[in-house]
Coordinates of C-alpha atoms in Angstrom, one line a residue:
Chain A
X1 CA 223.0 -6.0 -26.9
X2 CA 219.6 -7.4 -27.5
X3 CA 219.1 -8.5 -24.1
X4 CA 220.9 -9.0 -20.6
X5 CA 221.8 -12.8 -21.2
X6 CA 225.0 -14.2 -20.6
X7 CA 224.7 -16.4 -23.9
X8 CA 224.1 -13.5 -25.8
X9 CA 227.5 -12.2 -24.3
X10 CA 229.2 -15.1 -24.6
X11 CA 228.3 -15.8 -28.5
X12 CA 229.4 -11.6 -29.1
X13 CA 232.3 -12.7 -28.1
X14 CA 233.0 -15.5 -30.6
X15 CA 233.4 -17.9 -27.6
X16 CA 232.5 -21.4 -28.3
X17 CA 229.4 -21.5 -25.8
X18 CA 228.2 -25.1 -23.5
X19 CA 224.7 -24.8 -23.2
X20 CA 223.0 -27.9 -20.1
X21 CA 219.8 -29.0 -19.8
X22 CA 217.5 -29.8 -16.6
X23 CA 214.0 -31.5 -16.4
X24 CA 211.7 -30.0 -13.3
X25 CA 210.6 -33.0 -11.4
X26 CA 207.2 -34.1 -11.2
X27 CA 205.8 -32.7 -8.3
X28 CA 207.1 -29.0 -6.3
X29 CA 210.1 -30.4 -4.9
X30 CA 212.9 -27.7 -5.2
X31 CA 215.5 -29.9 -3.4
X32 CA 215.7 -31.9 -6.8
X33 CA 216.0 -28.8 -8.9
X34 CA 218.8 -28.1 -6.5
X35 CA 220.1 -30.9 -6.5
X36 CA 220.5 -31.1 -10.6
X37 CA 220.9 -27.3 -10.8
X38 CA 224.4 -28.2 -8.5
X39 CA 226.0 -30.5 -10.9
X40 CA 225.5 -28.0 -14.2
X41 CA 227.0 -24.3 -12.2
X42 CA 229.9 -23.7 -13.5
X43 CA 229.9 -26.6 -16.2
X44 CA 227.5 -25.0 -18.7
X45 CA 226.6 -21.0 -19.5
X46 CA 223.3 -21.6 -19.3
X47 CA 220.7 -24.4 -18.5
X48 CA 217.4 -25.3 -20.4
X49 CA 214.5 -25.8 -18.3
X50 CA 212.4 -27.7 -20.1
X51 CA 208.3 -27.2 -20.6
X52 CA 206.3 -29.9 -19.7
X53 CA 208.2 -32.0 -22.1
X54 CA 207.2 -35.4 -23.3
X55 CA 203.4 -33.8 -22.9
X56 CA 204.2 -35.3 -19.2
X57 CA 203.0 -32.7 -16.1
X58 CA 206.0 -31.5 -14.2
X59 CA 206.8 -28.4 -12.3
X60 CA 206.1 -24.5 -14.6
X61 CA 209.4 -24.0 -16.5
X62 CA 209.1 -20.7 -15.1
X63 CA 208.6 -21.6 -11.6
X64 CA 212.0 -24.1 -11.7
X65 CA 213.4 -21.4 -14.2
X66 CA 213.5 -19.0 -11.1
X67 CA 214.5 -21.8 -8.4
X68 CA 217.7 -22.2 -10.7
X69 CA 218.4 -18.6 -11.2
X70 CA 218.4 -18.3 -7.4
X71 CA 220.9 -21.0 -7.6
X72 CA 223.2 -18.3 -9.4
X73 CA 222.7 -20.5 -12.7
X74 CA 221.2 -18.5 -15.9
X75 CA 218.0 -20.4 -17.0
X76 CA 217.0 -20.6 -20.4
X77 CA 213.2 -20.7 -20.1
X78 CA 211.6 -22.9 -22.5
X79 CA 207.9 -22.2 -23.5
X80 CA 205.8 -24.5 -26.1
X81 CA 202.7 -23.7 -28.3
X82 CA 201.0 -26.7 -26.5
X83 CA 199.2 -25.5 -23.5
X84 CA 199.1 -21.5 -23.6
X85 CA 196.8 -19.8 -26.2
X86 CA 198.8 -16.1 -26.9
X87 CA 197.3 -14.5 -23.6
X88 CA 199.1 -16.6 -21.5
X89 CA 201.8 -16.5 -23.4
X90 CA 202.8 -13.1 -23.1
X91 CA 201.6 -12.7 -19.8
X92 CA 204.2 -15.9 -18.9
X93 CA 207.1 -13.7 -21.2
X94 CA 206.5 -10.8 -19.3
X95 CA 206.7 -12.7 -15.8
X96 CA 210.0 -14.2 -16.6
X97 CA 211.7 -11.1 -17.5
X98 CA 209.7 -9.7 -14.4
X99 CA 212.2 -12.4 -12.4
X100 CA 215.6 -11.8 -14.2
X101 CA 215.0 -14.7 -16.6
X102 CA 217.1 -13.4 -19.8
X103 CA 216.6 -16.0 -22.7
X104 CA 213.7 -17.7 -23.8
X105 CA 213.3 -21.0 -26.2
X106 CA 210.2 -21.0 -28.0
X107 CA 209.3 -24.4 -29.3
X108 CA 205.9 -25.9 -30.9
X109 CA 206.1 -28.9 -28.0
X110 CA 205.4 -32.7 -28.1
X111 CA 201.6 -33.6 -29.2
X112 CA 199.6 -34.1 -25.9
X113 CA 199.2 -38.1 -27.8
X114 CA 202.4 -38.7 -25.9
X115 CA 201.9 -37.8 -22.5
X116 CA 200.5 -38.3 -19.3
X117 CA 197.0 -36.8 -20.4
X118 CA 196.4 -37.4 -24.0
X119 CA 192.8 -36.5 -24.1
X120 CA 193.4 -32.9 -23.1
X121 CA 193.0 -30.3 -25.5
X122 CA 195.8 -28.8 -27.6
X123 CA 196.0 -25.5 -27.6
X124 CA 198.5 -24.6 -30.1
X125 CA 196.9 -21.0 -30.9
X126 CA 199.8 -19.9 -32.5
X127 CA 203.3 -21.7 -33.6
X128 CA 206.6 -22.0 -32.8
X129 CA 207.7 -19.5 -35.9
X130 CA 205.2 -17.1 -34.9
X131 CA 205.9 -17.3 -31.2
X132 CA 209.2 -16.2 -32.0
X133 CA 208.1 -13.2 -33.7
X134 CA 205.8 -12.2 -31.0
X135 CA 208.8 -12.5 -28.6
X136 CA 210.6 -10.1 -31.0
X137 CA 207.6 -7.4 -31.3
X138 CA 207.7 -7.4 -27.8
X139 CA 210.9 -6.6 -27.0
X140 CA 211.9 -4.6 -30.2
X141 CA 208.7 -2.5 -30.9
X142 CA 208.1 -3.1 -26.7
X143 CA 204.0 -4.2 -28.3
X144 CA 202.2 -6.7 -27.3
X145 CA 200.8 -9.0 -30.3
X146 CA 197.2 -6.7 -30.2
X147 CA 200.0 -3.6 -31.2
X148 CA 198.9 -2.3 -27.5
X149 CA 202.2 -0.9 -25.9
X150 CA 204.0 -2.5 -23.5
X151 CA 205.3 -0.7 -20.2
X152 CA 208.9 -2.5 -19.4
X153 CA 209.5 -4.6 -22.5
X154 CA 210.8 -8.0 -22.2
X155 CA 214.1 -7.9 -23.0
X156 CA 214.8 -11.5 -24.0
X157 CA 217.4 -13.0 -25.9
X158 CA 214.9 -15.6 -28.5
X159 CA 216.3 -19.1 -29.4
X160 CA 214.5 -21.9 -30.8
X161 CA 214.7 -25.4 -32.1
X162 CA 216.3 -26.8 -35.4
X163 CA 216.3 -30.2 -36.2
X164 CA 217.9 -31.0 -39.2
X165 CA 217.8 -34.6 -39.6
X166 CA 213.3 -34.6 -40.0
X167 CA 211.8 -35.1 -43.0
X168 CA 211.9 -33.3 -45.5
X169 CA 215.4 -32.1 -45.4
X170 CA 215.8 -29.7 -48.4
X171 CA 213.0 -27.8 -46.2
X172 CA 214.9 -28.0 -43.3
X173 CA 217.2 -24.8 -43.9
X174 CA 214.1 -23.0 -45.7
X175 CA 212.6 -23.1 -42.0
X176 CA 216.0 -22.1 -40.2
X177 CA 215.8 -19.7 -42.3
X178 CA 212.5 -18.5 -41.5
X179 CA 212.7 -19.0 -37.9
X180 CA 215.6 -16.6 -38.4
X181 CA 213.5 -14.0 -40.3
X182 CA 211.4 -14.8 -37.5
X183 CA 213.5 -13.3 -35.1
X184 CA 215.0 -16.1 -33.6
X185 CA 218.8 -14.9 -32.5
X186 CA 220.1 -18.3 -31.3
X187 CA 218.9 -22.0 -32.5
X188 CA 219.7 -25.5 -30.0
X189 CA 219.3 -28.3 -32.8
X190 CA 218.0 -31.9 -32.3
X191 CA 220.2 -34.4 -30.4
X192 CA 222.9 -34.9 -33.3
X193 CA 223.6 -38.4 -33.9
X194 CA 224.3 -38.1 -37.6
X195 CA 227.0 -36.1 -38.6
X196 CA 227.5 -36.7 -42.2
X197 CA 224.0 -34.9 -42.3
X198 CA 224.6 -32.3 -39.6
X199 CA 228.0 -31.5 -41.5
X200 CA 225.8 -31.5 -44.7
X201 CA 223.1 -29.6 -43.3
X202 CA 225.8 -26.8 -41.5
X203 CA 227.3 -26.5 -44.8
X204 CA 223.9 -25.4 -46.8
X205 CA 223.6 -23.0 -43.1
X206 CA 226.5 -21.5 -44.5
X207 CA 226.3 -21.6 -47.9
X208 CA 223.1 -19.7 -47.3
X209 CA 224.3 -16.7 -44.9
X210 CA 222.0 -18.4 -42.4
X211 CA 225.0 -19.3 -39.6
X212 CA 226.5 -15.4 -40.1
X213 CA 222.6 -14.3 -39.0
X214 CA 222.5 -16.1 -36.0
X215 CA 224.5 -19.1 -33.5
X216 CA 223.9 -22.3 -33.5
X217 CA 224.4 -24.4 -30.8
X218 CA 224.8 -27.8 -31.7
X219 CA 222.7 -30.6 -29.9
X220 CA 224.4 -33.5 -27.9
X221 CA 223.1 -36.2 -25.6
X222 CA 225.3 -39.2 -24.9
X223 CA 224.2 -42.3 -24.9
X224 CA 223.9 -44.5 -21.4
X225 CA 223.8 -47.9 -22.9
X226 CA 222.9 -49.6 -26.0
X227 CA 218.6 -49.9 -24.6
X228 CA 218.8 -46.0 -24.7
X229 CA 220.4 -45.9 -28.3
X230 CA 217.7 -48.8 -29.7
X231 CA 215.0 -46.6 -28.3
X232 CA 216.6 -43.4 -29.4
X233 CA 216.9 -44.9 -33.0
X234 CA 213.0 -46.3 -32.9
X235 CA 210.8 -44.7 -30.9
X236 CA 211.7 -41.2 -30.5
X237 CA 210.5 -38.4 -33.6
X238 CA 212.7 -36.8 -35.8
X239 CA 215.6 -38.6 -34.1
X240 CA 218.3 -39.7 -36.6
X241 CA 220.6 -42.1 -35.0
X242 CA 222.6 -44.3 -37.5
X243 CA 223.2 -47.7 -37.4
X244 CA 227.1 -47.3 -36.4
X245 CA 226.4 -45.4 -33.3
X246 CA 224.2 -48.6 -32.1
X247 CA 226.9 -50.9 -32.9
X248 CA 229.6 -48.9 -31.0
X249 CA 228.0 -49.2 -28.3
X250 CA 226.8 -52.7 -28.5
X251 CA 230.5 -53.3 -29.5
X252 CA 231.5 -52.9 -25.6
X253 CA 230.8 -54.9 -23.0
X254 CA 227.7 -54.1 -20.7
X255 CA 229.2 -52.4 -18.3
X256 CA 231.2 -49.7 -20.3
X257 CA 228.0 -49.1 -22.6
X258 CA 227.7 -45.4 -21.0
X259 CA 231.9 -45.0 -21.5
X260 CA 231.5 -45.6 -25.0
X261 CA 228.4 -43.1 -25.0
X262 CA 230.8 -40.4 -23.2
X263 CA 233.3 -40.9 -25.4
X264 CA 231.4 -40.6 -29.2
X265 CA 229.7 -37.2 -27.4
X266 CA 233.3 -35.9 -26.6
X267 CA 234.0 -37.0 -30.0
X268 CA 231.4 -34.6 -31.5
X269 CA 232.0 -32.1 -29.5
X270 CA 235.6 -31.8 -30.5
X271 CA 234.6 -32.1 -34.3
X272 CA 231.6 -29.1 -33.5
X273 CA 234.2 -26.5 -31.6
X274 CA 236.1 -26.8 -35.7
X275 CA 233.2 -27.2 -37.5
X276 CA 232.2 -23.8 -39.3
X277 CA 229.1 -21.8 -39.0
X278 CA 228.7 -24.0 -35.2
X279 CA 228.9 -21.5 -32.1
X280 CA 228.9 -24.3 -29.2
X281 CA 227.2 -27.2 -27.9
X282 CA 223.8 -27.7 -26.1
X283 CA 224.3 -30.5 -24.0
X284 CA 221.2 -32.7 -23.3
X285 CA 222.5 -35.1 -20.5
X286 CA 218.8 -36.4 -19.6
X287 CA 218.3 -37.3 -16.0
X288 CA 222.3 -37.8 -16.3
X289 CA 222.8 -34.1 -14.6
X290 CA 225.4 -35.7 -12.2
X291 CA 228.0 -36.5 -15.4
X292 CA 227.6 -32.8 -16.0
X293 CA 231.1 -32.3 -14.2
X294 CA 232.4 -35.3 -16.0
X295 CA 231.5 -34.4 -19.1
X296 CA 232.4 -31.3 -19.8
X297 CA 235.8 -31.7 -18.2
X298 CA 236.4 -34.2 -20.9
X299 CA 234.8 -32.6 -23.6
X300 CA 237.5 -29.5 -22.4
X301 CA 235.2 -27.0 -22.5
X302 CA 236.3 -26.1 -18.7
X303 CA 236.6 -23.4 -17.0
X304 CA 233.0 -21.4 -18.7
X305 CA 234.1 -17.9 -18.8
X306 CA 232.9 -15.5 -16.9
X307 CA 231.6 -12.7 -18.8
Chain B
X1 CA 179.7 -33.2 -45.5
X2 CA 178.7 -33.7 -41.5
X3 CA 180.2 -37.1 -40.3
X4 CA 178.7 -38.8 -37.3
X5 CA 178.8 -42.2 -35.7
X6 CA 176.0 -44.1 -33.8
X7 CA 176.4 -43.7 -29.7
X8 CA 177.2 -46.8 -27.8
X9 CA 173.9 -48.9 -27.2
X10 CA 174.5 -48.6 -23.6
X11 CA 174.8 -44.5 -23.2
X12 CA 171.6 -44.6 -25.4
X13 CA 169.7 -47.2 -23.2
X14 CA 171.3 -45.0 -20.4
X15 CA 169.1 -41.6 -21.5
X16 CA 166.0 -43.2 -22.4
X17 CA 165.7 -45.4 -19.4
X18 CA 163.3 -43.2 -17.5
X19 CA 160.7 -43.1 -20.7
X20 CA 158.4 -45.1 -21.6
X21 CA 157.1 -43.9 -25.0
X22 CA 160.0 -43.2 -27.2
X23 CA 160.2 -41.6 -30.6
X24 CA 163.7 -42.2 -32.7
X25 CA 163.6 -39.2 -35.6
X26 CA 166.4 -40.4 -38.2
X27 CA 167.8 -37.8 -40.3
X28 CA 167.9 -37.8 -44.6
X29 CA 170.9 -35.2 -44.7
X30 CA 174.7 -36.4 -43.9
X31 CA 173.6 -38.5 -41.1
X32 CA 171.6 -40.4 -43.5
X33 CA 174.4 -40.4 -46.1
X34 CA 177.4 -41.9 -43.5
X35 CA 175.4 -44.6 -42.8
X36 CA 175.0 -43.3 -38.9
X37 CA 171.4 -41.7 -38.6
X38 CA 169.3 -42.6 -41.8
X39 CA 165.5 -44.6 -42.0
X40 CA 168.3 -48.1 -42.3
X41 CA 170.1 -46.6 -39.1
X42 CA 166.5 -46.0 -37.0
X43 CA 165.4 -49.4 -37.5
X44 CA 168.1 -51.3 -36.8
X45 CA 168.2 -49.1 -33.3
X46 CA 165.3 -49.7 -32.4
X47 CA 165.2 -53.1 -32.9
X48 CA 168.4 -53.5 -30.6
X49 CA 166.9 -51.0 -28.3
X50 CA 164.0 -53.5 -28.1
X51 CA 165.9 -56.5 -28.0
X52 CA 167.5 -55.2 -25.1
X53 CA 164.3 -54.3 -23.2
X54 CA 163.4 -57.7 -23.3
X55 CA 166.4 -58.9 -22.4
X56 CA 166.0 -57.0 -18.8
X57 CA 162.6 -57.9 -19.1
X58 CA 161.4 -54.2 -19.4
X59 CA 158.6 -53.1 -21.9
X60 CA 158.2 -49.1 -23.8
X61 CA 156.9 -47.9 -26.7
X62 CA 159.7 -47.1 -29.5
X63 CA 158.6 -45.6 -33.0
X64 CA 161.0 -44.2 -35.3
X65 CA 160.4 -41.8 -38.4
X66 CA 163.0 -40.1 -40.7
X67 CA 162.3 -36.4 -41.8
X68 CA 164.3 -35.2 -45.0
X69 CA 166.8 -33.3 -42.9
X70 CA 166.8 -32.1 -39.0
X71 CA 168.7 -28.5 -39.7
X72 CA 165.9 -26.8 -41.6
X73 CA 162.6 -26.5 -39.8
X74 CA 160.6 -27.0 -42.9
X75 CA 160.7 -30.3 -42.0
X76 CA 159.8 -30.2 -38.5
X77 CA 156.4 -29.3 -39.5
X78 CA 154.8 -33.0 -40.2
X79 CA 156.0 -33.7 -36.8
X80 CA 154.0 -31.6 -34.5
X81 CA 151.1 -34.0 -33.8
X82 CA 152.7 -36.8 -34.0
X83 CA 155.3 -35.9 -31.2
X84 CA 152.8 -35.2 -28.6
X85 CA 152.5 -39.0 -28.2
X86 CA 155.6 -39.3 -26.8
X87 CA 157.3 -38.4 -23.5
X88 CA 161.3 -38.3 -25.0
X89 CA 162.7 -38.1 -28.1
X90 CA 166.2 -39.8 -29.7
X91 CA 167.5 -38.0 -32.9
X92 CA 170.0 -39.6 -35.0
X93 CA 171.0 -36.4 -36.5
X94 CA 174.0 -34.4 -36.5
X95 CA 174.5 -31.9 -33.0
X96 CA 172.8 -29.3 -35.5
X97 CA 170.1 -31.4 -36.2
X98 CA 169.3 -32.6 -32.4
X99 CA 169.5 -29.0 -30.8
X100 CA 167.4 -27.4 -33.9
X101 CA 164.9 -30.6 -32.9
X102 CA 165.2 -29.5 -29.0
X103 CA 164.5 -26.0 -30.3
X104 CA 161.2 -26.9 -32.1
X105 CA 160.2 -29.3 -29.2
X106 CA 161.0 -27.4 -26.3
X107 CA 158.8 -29.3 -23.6
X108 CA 160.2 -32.9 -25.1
X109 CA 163.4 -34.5 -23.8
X110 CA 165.7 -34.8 -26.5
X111 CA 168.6 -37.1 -26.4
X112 CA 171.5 -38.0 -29.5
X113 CA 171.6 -41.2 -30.7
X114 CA 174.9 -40.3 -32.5
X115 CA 178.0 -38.5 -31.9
X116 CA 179.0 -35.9 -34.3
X117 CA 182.4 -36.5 -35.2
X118 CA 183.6 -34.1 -38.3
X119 CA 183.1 -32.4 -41.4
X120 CA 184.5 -35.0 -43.9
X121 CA 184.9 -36.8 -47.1
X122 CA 184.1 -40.3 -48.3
X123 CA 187.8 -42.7 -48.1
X124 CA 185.1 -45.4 -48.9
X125 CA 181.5 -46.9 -48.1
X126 CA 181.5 -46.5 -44.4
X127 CA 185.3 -44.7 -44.3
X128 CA 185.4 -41.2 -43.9
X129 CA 188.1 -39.0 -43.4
X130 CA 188.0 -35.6 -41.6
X131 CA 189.3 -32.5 -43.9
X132 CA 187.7 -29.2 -42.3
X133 CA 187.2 -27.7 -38.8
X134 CA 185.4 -24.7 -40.7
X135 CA 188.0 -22.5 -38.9
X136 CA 186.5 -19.6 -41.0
X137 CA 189.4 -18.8 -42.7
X138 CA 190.4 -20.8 -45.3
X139 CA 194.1 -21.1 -46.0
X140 CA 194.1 -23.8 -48.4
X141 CA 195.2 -21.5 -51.2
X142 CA 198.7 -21.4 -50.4
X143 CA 199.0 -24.9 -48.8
X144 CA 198.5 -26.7 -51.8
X145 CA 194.8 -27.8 -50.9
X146 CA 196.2 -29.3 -47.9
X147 CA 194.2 -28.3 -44.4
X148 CA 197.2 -27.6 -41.6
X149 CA 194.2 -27.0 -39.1
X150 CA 192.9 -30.2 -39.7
X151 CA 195.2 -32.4 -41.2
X152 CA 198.3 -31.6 -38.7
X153 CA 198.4 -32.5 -35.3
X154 CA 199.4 -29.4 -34.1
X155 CA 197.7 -27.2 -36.2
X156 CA 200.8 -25.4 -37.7
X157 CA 200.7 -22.8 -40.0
X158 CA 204.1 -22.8 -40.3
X159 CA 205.4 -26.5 -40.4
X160 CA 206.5 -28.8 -40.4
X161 CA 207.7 -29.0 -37.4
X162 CA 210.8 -31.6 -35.9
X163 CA 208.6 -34.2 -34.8
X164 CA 207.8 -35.5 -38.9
X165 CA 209.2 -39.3 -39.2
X166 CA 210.0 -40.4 -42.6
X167 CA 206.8 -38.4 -44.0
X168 CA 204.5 -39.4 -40.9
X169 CA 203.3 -37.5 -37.9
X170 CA 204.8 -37.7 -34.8
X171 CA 201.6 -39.2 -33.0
X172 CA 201.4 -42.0 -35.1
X173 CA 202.9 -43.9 -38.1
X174 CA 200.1 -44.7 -39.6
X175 CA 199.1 -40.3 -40.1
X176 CA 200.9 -38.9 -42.8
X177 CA 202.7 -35.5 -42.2
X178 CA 200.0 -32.6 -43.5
X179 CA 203.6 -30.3 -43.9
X180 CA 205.2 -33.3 -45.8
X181 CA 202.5 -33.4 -48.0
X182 CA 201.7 -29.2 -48.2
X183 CA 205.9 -29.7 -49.5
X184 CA 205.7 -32.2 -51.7
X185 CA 202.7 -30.3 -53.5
X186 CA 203.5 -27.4 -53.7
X187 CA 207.0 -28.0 -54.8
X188 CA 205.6 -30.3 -57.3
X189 CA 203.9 -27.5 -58.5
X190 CA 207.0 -25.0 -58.8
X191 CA 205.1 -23.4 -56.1
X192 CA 207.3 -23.5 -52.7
X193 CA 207.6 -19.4 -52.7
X194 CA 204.0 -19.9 -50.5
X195 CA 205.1 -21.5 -47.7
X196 CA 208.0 -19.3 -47.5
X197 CA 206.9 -16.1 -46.0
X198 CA 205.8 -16.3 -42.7
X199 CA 202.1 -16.5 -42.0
X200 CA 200.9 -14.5 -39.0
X201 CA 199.3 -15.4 -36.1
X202 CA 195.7 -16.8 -37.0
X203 CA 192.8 -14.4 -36.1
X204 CA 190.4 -17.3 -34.9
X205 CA 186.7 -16.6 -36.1
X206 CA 185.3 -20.0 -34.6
X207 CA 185.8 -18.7 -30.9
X208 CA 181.9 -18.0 -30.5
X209 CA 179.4 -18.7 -32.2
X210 CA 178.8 -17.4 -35.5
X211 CA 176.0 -16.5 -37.8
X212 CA 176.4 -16.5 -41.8
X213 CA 174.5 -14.1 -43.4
X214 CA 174.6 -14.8 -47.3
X215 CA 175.5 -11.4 -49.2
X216 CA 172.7 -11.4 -51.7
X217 CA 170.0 -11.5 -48.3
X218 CA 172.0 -9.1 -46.2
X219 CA 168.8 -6.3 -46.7
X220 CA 166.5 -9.2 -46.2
X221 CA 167.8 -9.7 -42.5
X222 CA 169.0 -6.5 -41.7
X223 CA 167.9 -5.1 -38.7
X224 CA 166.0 -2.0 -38.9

């Protein structure tokens, strides 16, 4: 074993794993964290806490990271290029591993254009490829980027993003495939709305030897009505949602909008536990934490095994 | 070349407002040539600086001159006398230009007319484009010719990264995706193989401030 993460146990086990996800709230109330943090235990094997996302000020992902993993819940700290230059970084690596945090996402992070202060400064000192292989060094070689050594290596179990419906998409698996050489042992794709290309893009995955090198854990967020799906499909980047997926929904009436929604994700997520070269889902149920339960009852993913 | 663009009137008026004998020093290099700080540039600001004093009913002196370039103190040296005169002085130069000016006139108030916005190339008269944030390192060999530290958002050096939208950049749909383009390039030019190693982690050179010392006057400057 790499690392001490339950995902990591869970995936060398060949069992199909059900990743959640939970936003820290904006300001230092744990209660909320809690409160979220309640509905994913025992759904999911492990929850993402995201970074600041949307460029939008919220709580450290390591601070809520540790408020979860009291809650007897194993975080999956997410980290982004955006606002640490590489000495914070590693300082942040080694402080999560410090607190029992096991698995780390390492993403480049939304443009600062999109948030709540888009006139700070961007760091981005390195990227998300080589923030991955500086996790690696450190918990492989136990060096820090500067080849200095490292007393207590981080032993983290490294995912990080795929999305395989941006542009362009023959260069897609060329950067899985990078991200792998990287060092990246498990990768949580885009929210997958089009499966013709998801099944198309798995397929190359395979094709390649990519999906025998590491798991990927398919991304899914259902939809709560048809103003989410319209918004999903225009204003979000790099998210591919088809025109059929916004007329299912519209097809319903208002009220069973987020049904419908439940029902194509439990569709997917039947099609992903068969689909090849796919080792389980990450489920993104955004500010939706409370359909958790629901969710993955449905999807039958229940009970998460205890490993 | 340097690209700059003339400060708001207001910000200007702001800094000279407690002088009364003001000296506007255009500048002939890249100021000159974007249409931001040239002779053209010095009259037309001080004729709206002075339109504006008598607007508020105020009254100063305001001269304006334009020396061949403000980054090489060659041609500072006409100016000596004439500077004297004067109790502040605006340069409409690039930041080089104002703070090499501050330099040479160290008892003088010196304040930009201009903000210094890029290193850049001409789209059209009066469009530029930024291409270079003279990093130090230049890695446009193996991206096509195509600047990630400039031209991407993010500054990838491995892209492009999940955020590209039909060929644009996630901030806006109007910026074309550097990665897209770096892609379509190099693949154009059977050439993809450079894009698919990993590049390390950029040493950044531009972190303080840095002298160039030309190879062929290394002896000239070296210290003894």
């Amino acid at each position: 074993m790499k690392s001490e993460s339950k995902l990591e146990k869970i995936l060398t086990q060949g069992i199909f794993a059900f990743t959640g996800e939970l936003g820290p709230p904006r300001g230092s109330n744990v209660e909320t964290i809690r409160e979220k943090a309640a509905y994913l235990k025992g759904n999911v094997d492990m929850v993402n806490i995201t970074d600041n996302q949307t460029a939008v000020v919220r709580m450290s992902s390591w601070a809520a990271s540790i408020i979860v993993l009291q809650q007897g819940i194993e975080p999956n700290y997410q980290m982004v290029c955006r606002d640490r230059n590489r000495l914070a970084m590693q300082s942040d690596i080694l402080g999560v591993y410090a607190h029992g945090i096991s698995n780390i996402l390492c993403l480049s992070g939304d443009h600062q254009q999109f948030g709540d202060h888009p006139n700070a400064k961007g760091v981005f000192d390195i990227d998300s490829i080589q923030l991955i292989s500086m996790v690696k060094q450190m918990r492989d070689e136990g060096k820090f980027l500067s080849g200095d050594e490292i007393d207590t290596p981080p032993k983290l179990f490294i995912g990080a993003a795929a999305n395989p419906f941006a542009d362009p998409f023959e260069w897609r698996i060329q950067r899985l495939a990078k991200k792998i050489e990287a060092g990246a042992d498990f990768i949580q794709t885009q929210c997958v709305y089009n499966m013709n290309k998801m099944r198309e893009w798995i397929k190359i995955a395979n094709e390649e030897g990519l999906t025998e090198k590491v798991y990927i854990l398919a991304g899914v967020t259902p939809m709560k009505s048809l103003g989410m799906a319209k918004y999903m499909q225009s204003k979000v980047p790099g998210m591919d949602v088809p025109d059929e997926i916004i007329k299912r929904i519209e097809g319903v009436e208002r009220k069973k909008q987020a049904e419908e929604g439940i029902k194509v994700a439990c569709e997917q997520i039947e099609e992903f536990k068969q689909m090849k070269g796919v080792a389980g889902v990450h489920l993104m149920a955004i500010e939706w934490e409370h359909k958790v339960p629901e969710l993955a009852e449905r999807a039958k993913v229940l009970p998460r095994p205890q490993v | 070349m340097v690209k700059s663009k003339r400060k708001p009137l207001n910000e200007i008026m702001g800094s000279i407002q407690a002088y009364s004998r003001i000296f506007n020093i255009g500048c002939g290099g890249c100021a000159s040539v974007c249409l931001a700080g040239g002779q053209r540039e010095v009259n037309a600001l001080n004729s709206e600086i002075t339109a504006e004093l008598k607007s508020q009913g105020l009254h100063k002196q305001i001269d304006g001159y334009t020396i061949e370039r403000q980054c090489n103190n060659q041609f500072f040296q006409g100016l000596d006398e004439i500077v004297q005169k004067y109790d502040c002085l605006l340069s409409m130069a690039c930041g080089a230009g104002v703070q090499f000016l501050a330099e040479r006139f160290p008892t003088k108030p010196v304040f930009p007319a201009l903000n210094t916005i890029s290193i850049g190339i001409d789209r059209d008269i009066g469009l530029y484009e930024e291409r270079c944030r003279a990093c130090g390192e230049c890695v446009l060999g193996y991206t096509g010719g195509i600047c990630p530290v400039t031209r991407c958002a993010k500054s990838l050096f491995n892209g492009p990264c999940g955020g590209t939208n039909k060929g644009k950049c996630e901030i806006s749909s109007e910026i074309p995706c550097a990665w897209q383009e770096i892609y379509v390039r190099l693949k154009d030019q059977n050439r993809l193989n450079d894009i698919r190693k990993i590049r390390p982690v950029m040493l950044w050179q531009n972190q303080v401030q840095r002298m160039t010392v030309q190879e062929s006057y290394r002896q000239r400057y070296a210290q003894s």
